[in-house]
Short mmCIF file of C-alpha atoms and ligand atoms in Angstrom, two decimals:
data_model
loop_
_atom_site.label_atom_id
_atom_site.label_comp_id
_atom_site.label_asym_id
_atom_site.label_seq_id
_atom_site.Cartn_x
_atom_site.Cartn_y
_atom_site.Cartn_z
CA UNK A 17 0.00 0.00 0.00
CA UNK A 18 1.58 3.29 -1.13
CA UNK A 19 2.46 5.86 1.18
CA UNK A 20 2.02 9.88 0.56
CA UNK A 21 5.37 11.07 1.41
CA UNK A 22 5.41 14.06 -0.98
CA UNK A 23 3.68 15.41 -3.88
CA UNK A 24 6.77 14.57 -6.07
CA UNK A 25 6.35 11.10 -5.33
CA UNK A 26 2.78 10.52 -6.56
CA UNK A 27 1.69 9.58 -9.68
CA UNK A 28 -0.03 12.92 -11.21
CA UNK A 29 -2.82 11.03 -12.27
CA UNK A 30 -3.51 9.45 -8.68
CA UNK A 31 -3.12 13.20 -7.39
CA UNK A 32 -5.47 14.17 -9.47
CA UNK A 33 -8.39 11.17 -8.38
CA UNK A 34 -7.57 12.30 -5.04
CA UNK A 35 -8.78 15.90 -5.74
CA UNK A 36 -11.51 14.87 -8.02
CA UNK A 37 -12.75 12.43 -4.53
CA UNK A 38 -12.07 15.36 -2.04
CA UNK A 39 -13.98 17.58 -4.05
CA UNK A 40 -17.25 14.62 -4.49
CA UNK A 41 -17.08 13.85 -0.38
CA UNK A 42 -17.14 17.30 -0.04
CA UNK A 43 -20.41 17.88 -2.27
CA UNK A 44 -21.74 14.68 -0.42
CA UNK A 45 -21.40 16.30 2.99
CA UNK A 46 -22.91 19.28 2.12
CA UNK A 47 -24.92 20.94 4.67
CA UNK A 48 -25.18 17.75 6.86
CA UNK A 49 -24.22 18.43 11.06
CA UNK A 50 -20.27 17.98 11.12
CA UNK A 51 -20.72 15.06 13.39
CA UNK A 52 -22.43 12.78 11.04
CA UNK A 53 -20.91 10.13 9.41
CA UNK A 54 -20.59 9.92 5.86
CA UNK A 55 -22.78 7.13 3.80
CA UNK A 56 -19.90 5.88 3.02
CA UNK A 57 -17.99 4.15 5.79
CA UNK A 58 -14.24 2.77 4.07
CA UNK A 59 -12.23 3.33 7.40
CA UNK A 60 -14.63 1.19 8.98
CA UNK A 61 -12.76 -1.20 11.47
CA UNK A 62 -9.52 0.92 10.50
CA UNK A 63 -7.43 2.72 13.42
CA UNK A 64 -5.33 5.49 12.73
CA UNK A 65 -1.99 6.98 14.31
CA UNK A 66 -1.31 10.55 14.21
CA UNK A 67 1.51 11.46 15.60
CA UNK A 68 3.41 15.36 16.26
CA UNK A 69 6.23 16.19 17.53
CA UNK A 70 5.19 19.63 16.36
CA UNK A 71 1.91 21.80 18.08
CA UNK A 72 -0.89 21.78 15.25
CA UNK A 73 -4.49 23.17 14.94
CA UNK A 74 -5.22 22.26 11.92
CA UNK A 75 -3.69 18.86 10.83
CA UNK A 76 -4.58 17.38 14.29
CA UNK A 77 -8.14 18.40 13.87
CA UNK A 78 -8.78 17.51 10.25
CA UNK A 79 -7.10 14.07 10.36
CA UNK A 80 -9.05 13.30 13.75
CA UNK A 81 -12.38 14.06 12.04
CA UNK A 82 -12.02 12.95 8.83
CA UNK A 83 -11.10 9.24 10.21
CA UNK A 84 -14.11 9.60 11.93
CA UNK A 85 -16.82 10.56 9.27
CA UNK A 86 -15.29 7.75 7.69
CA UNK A 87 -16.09 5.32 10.31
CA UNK A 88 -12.39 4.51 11.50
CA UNK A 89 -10.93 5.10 14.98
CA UNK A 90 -8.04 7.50 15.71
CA UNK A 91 -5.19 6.98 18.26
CA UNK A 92 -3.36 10.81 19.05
CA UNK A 93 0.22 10.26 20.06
CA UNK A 94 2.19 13.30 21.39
CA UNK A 95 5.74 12.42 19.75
CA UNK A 96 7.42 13.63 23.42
CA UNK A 97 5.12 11.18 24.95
CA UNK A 98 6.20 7.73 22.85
CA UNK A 99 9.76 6.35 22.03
CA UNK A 100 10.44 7.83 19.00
CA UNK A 101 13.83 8.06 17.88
CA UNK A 102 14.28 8.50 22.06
CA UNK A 103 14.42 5.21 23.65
CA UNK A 104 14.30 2.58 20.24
CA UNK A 105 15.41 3.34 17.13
CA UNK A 106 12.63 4.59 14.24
CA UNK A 107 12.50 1.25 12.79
CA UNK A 108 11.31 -0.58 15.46
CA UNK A 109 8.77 1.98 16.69
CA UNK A 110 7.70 1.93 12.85
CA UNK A 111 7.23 -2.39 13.06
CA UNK A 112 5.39 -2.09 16.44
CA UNK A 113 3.01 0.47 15.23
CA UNK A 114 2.36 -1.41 12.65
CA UNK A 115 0.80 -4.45 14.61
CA UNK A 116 -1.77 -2.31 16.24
CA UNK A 117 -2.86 0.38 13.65
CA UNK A 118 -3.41 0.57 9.88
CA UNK A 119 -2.21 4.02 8.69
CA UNK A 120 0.29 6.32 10.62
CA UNK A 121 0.27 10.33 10.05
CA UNK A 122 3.38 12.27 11.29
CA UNK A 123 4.54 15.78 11.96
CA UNK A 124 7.61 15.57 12.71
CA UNK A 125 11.63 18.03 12.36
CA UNK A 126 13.57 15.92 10.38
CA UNK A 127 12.65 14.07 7.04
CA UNK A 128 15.09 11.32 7.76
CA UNK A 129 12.30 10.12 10.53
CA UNK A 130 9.35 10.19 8.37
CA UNK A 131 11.42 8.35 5.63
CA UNK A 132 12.86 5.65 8.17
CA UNK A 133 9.02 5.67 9.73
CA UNK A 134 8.01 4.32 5.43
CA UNK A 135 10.64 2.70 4.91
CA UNK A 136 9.86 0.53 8.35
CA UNK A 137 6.23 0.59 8.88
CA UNK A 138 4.20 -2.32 6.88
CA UNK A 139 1.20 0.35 6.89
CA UNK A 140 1.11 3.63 4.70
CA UNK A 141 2.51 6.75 6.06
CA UNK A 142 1.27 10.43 5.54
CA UNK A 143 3.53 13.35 5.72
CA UNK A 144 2.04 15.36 7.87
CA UNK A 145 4.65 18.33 8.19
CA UNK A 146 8.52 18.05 7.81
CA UNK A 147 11.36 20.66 8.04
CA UNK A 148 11.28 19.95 4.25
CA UNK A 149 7.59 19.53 2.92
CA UNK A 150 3.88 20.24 3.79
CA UNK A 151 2.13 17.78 0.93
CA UNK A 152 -1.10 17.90 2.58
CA UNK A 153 -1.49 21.40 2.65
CA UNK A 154 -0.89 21.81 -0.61
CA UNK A 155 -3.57 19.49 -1.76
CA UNK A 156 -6.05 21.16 -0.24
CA UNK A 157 -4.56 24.22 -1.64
CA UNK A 158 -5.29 23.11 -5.31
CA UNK A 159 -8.42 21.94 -4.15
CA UNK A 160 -9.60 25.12 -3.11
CA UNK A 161 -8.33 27.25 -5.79
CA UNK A 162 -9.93 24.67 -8.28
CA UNK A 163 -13.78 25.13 -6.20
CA UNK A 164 -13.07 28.93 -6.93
CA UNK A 165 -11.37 29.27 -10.32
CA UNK A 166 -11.31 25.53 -11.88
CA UNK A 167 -8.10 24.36 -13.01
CA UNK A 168 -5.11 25.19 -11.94
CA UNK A 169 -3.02 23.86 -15.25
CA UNK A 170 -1.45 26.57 -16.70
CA UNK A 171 -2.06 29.09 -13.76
CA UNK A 172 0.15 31.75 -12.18
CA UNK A 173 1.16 31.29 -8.18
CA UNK A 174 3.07 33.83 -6.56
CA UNK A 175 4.74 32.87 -3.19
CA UNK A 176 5.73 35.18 -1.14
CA UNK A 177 8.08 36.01 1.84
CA UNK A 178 10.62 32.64 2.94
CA UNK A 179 10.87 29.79 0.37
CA UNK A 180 10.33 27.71 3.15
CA UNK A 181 8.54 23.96 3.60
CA UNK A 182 5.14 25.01 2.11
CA UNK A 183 6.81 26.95 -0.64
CA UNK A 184 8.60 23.33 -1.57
CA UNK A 185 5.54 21.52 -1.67
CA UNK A 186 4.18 24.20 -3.64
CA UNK A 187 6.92 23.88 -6.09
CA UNK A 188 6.37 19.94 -6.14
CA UNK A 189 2.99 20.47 -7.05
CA UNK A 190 3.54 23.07 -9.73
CA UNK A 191 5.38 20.26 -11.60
CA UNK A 192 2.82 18.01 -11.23
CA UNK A 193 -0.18 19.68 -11.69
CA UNK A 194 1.43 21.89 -14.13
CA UNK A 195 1.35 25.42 -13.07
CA UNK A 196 3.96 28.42 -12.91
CA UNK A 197 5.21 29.27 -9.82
CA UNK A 198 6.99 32.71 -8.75
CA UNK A 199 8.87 33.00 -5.45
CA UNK A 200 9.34 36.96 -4.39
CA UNK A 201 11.65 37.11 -1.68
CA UNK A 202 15.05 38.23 -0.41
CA UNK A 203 18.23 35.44 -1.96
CA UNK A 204 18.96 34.36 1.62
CA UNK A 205 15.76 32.64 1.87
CA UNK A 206 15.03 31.31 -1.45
CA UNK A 207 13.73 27.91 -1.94
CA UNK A 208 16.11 25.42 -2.17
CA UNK A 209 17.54 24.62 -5.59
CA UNK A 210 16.33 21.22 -5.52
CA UNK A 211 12.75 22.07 -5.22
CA UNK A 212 13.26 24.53 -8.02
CA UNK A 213 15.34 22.17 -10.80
CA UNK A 214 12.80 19.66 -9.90
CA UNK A 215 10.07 21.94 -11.38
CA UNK A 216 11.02 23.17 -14.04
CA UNK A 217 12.47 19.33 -15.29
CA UNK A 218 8.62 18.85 -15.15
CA UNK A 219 8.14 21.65 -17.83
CA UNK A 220 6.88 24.65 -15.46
CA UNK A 221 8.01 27.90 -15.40
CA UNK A 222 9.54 28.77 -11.82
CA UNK A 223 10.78 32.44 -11.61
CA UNK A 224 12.46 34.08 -9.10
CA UNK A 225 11.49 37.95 -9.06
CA UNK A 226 12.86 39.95 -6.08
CA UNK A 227 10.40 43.23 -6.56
CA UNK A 228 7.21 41.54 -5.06
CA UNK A 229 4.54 44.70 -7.11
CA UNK A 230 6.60 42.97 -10.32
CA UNK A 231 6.17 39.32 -9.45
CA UNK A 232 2.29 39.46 -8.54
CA UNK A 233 1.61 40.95 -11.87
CA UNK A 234 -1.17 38.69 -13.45
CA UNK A 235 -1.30 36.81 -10.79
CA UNK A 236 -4.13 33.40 -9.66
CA UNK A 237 -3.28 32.87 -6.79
CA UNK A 238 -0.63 35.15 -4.09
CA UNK A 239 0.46 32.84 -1.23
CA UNK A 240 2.03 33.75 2.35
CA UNK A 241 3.38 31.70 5.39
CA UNK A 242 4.63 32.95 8.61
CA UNK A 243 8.23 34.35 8.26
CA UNK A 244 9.35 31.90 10.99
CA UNK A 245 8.47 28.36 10.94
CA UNK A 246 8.36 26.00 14.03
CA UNK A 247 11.64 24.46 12.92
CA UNK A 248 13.36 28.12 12.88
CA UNK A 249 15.59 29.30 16.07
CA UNK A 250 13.68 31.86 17.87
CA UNK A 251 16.59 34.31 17.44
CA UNK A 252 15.66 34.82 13.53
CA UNK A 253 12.77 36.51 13.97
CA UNK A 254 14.28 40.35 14.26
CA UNK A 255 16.48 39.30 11.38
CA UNK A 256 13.35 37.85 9.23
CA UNK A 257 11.36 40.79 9.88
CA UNK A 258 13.92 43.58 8.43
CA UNK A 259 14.37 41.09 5.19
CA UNK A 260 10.53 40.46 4.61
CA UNK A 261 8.70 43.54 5.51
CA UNK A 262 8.83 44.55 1.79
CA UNK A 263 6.96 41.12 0.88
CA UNK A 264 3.99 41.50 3.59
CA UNK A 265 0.98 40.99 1.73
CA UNK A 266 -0.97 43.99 1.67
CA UNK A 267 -3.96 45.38 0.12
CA UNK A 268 -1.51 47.62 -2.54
CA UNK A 269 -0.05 44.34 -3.17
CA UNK A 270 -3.19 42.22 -4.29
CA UNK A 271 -4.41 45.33 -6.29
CA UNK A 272 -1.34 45.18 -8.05
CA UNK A 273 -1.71 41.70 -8.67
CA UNK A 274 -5.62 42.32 -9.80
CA UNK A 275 -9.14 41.29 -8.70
CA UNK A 276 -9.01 37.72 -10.33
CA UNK A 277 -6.11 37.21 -7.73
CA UNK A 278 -7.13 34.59 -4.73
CA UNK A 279 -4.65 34.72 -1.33
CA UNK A 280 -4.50 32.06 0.63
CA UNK A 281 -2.26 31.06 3.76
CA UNK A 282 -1.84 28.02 5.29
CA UNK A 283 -2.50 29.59 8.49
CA UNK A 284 -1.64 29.95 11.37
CA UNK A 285 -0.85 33.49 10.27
CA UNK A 286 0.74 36.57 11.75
CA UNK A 287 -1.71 39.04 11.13
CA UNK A 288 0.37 42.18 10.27
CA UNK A 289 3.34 40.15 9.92
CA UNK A 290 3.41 38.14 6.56
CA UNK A 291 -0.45 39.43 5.71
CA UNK A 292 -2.53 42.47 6.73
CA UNK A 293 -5.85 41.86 8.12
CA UNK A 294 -7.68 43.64 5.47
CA UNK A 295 -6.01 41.04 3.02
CA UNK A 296 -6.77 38.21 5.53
CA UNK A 297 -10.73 39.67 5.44
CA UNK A 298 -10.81 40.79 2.39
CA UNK A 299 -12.95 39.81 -0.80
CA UNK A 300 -9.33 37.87 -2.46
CA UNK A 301 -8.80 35.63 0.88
CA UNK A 302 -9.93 31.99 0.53
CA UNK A 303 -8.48 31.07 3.81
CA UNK A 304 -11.04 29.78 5.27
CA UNK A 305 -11.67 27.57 2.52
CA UNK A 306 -8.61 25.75 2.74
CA UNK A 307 -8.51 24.89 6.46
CA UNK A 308 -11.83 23.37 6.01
CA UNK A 309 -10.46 21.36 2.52
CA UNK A 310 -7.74 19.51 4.48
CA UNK A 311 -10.65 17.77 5.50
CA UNK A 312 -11.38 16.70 2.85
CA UNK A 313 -8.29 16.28 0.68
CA UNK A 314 -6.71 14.70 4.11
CA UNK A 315 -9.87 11.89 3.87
CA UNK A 316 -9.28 11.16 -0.06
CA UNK A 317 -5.14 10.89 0.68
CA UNK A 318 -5.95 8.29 3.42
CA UNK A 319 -8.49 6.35 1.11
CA UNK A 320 -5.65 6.05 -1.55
CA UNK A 321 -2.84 5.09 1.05
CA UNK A 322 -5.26 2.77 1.84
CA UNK A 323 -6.94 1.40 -1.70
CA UNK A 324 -10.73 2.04 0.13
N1 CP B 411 -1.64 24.65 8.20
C1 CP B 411 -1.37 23.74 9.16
O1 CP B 411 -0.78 22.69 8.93
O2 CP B 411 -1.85 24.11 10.39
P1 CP B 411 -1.51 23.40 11.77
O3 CP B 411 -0.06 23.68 12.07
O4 CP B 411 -2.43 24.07 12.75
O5 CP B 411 -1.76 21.94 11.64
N1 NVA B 412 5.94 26.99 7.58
C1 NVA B 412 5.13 26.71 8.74
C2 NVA B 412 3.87 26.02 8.36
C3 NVA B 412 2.94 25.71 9.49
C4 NVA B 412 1.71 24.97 9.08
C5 NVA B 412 5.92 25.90 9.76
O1 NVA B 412 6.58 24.94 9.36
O2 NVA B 412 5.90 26.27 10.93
#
């Protein structure tokens, strides 16, 4: 059973059933109490790990639910709580697990743990947040610009601000789904070249466009993310602020980019930071939208991992 360790390392074609299902559960669920389950039950004697070793909202929430609706059971394990890569070694922790549960989420620092975790575990495993990537997000991402604006092939993404773990799932998916991506933001944090090569072997166009009124020009879709991640020292943040105060998303900014111009944000945001509020509020911002759509692109990833 496959695991979804990045965007880059699914099949296009199964990324795209997975958005075409997340957008059909999401129609079927329509207006129905959140607590209901759905008519469909495929997780239905299923139990699920999710495990952080990071603090999450979001992820923890979606996941939990989502499992749920779809009649499985859900087991929350606090990474500082369990013997991960503390008292054993990954790969046992990764065989043990997989007696007792059927599909194991993690948020976790370093991508060496997730990969040991798959390479390990005899059940799929989600990326649920690395250093490195944030696949998930990023599926609900396309989902939710393709509810507002249909597809996304061929499509102009501006990210803005630190080419950091979102931006390189971004960039993964650009090559996959096939849109452009630009990153505006200062050369010390540009994505990493990897991410970008990757891309543009995959036919996109990925520019790199330090004036952030010039890169938003024509833009689908402008993207922020907090200018210091959880995996960030604490003592950047002074430094990160002087460099990316001229790529806050602002309301001058999205008029520059123009009115068919979503934002969106993975949240949790910095309001007045990385985004103003009246961007945040405003008639662009879809963010809303895509916290609820890990939901559901979160329940169509886990019905793929596990072939229900
Ligand atoms: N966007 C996201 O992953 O949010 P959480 O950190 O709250 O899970
Ligand atoms: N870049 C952020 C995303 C949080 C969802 C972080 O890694 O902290």
């Amino acid at each position: 059973m496959p695991d979804f360790l990045d965007i880059n390392k699914t099949a296009p074609a199964d990324l795209r059933t997975m958005i075409d299902q997340a957008a059909s559960m999401k129609a079927a669920r329509a207006g129905r109490p959140k607590g209901t389950p759905d008519d469909d039950q495929p997780l239905a004697g299923q139990m699920v790990a999710l495990i952080f070793e990071k603090p999450s909202t979001r992820t923890r929430v979606s996941f939990d639910v989502g499992v749920r609706q779809m009649g499985g059971q859900v087991l929350v394990l606090n990474g500082s709580e369990i013997q991960l890569g503390h008292g054993e070694s990954i790969a046992d922790t990764a065989r043990v697990l997989s007696r007792f549960v059927d599909l194991i989420m993690i948020r976790t620092f370093a991508e060496d743990k997730l990969l040991a975790l798959a390479e390990h575990a005899t059940v799929p495993v989600i990326n649920g947040l690395t250093d490195r990537t944030h696949p998930c997000q990023i599926m609900a991402d396309i989902q939710t610009f393709e509810e507002h604006r249909g597809s996304i092939k061929g499509k102009k993404v501006v990210w803005a601000g630190d080419g950091n773990n979102v931006c390189a799932s971004f960039l993964h998916a650009a090559g996959r789904f096939g849109f452009d991506l630009t990153f505006t933001g200062p050369v010390t944090l540009d994505p990493e070249a990897e991410f970008v090569d990757q891309a543009r072997s995959e036919g996109v166009t990925v520019t790199i466009e330090r004036d952030p009124t010039r890169a938003v020009a024509g833009a689908d879709l402008v993207v922020a993310d907090t200018w210091v991640s959880m995996h960030d020292d604490a003592d950047v943040a002074e430094r990160r602020h002087n460099q990316l105060s001229p790529y806050r998303v602002d309301e001058a900014l999205m008029a520059a980019a123009g009115p068919q111009a979503l934002f969106m944000h993975c949240l949790p945001a910095h309001r007045g930071d990385e985004v103003t509020d009246a961007v945040m509020d405003g008639p662009q911002s879809v963010i809303f939208d895509e916290a609820e759509n890990r939901l559901h692109a979160q329940k169509a990833i886990m019905r793929w991992c596990l072939g229900v």
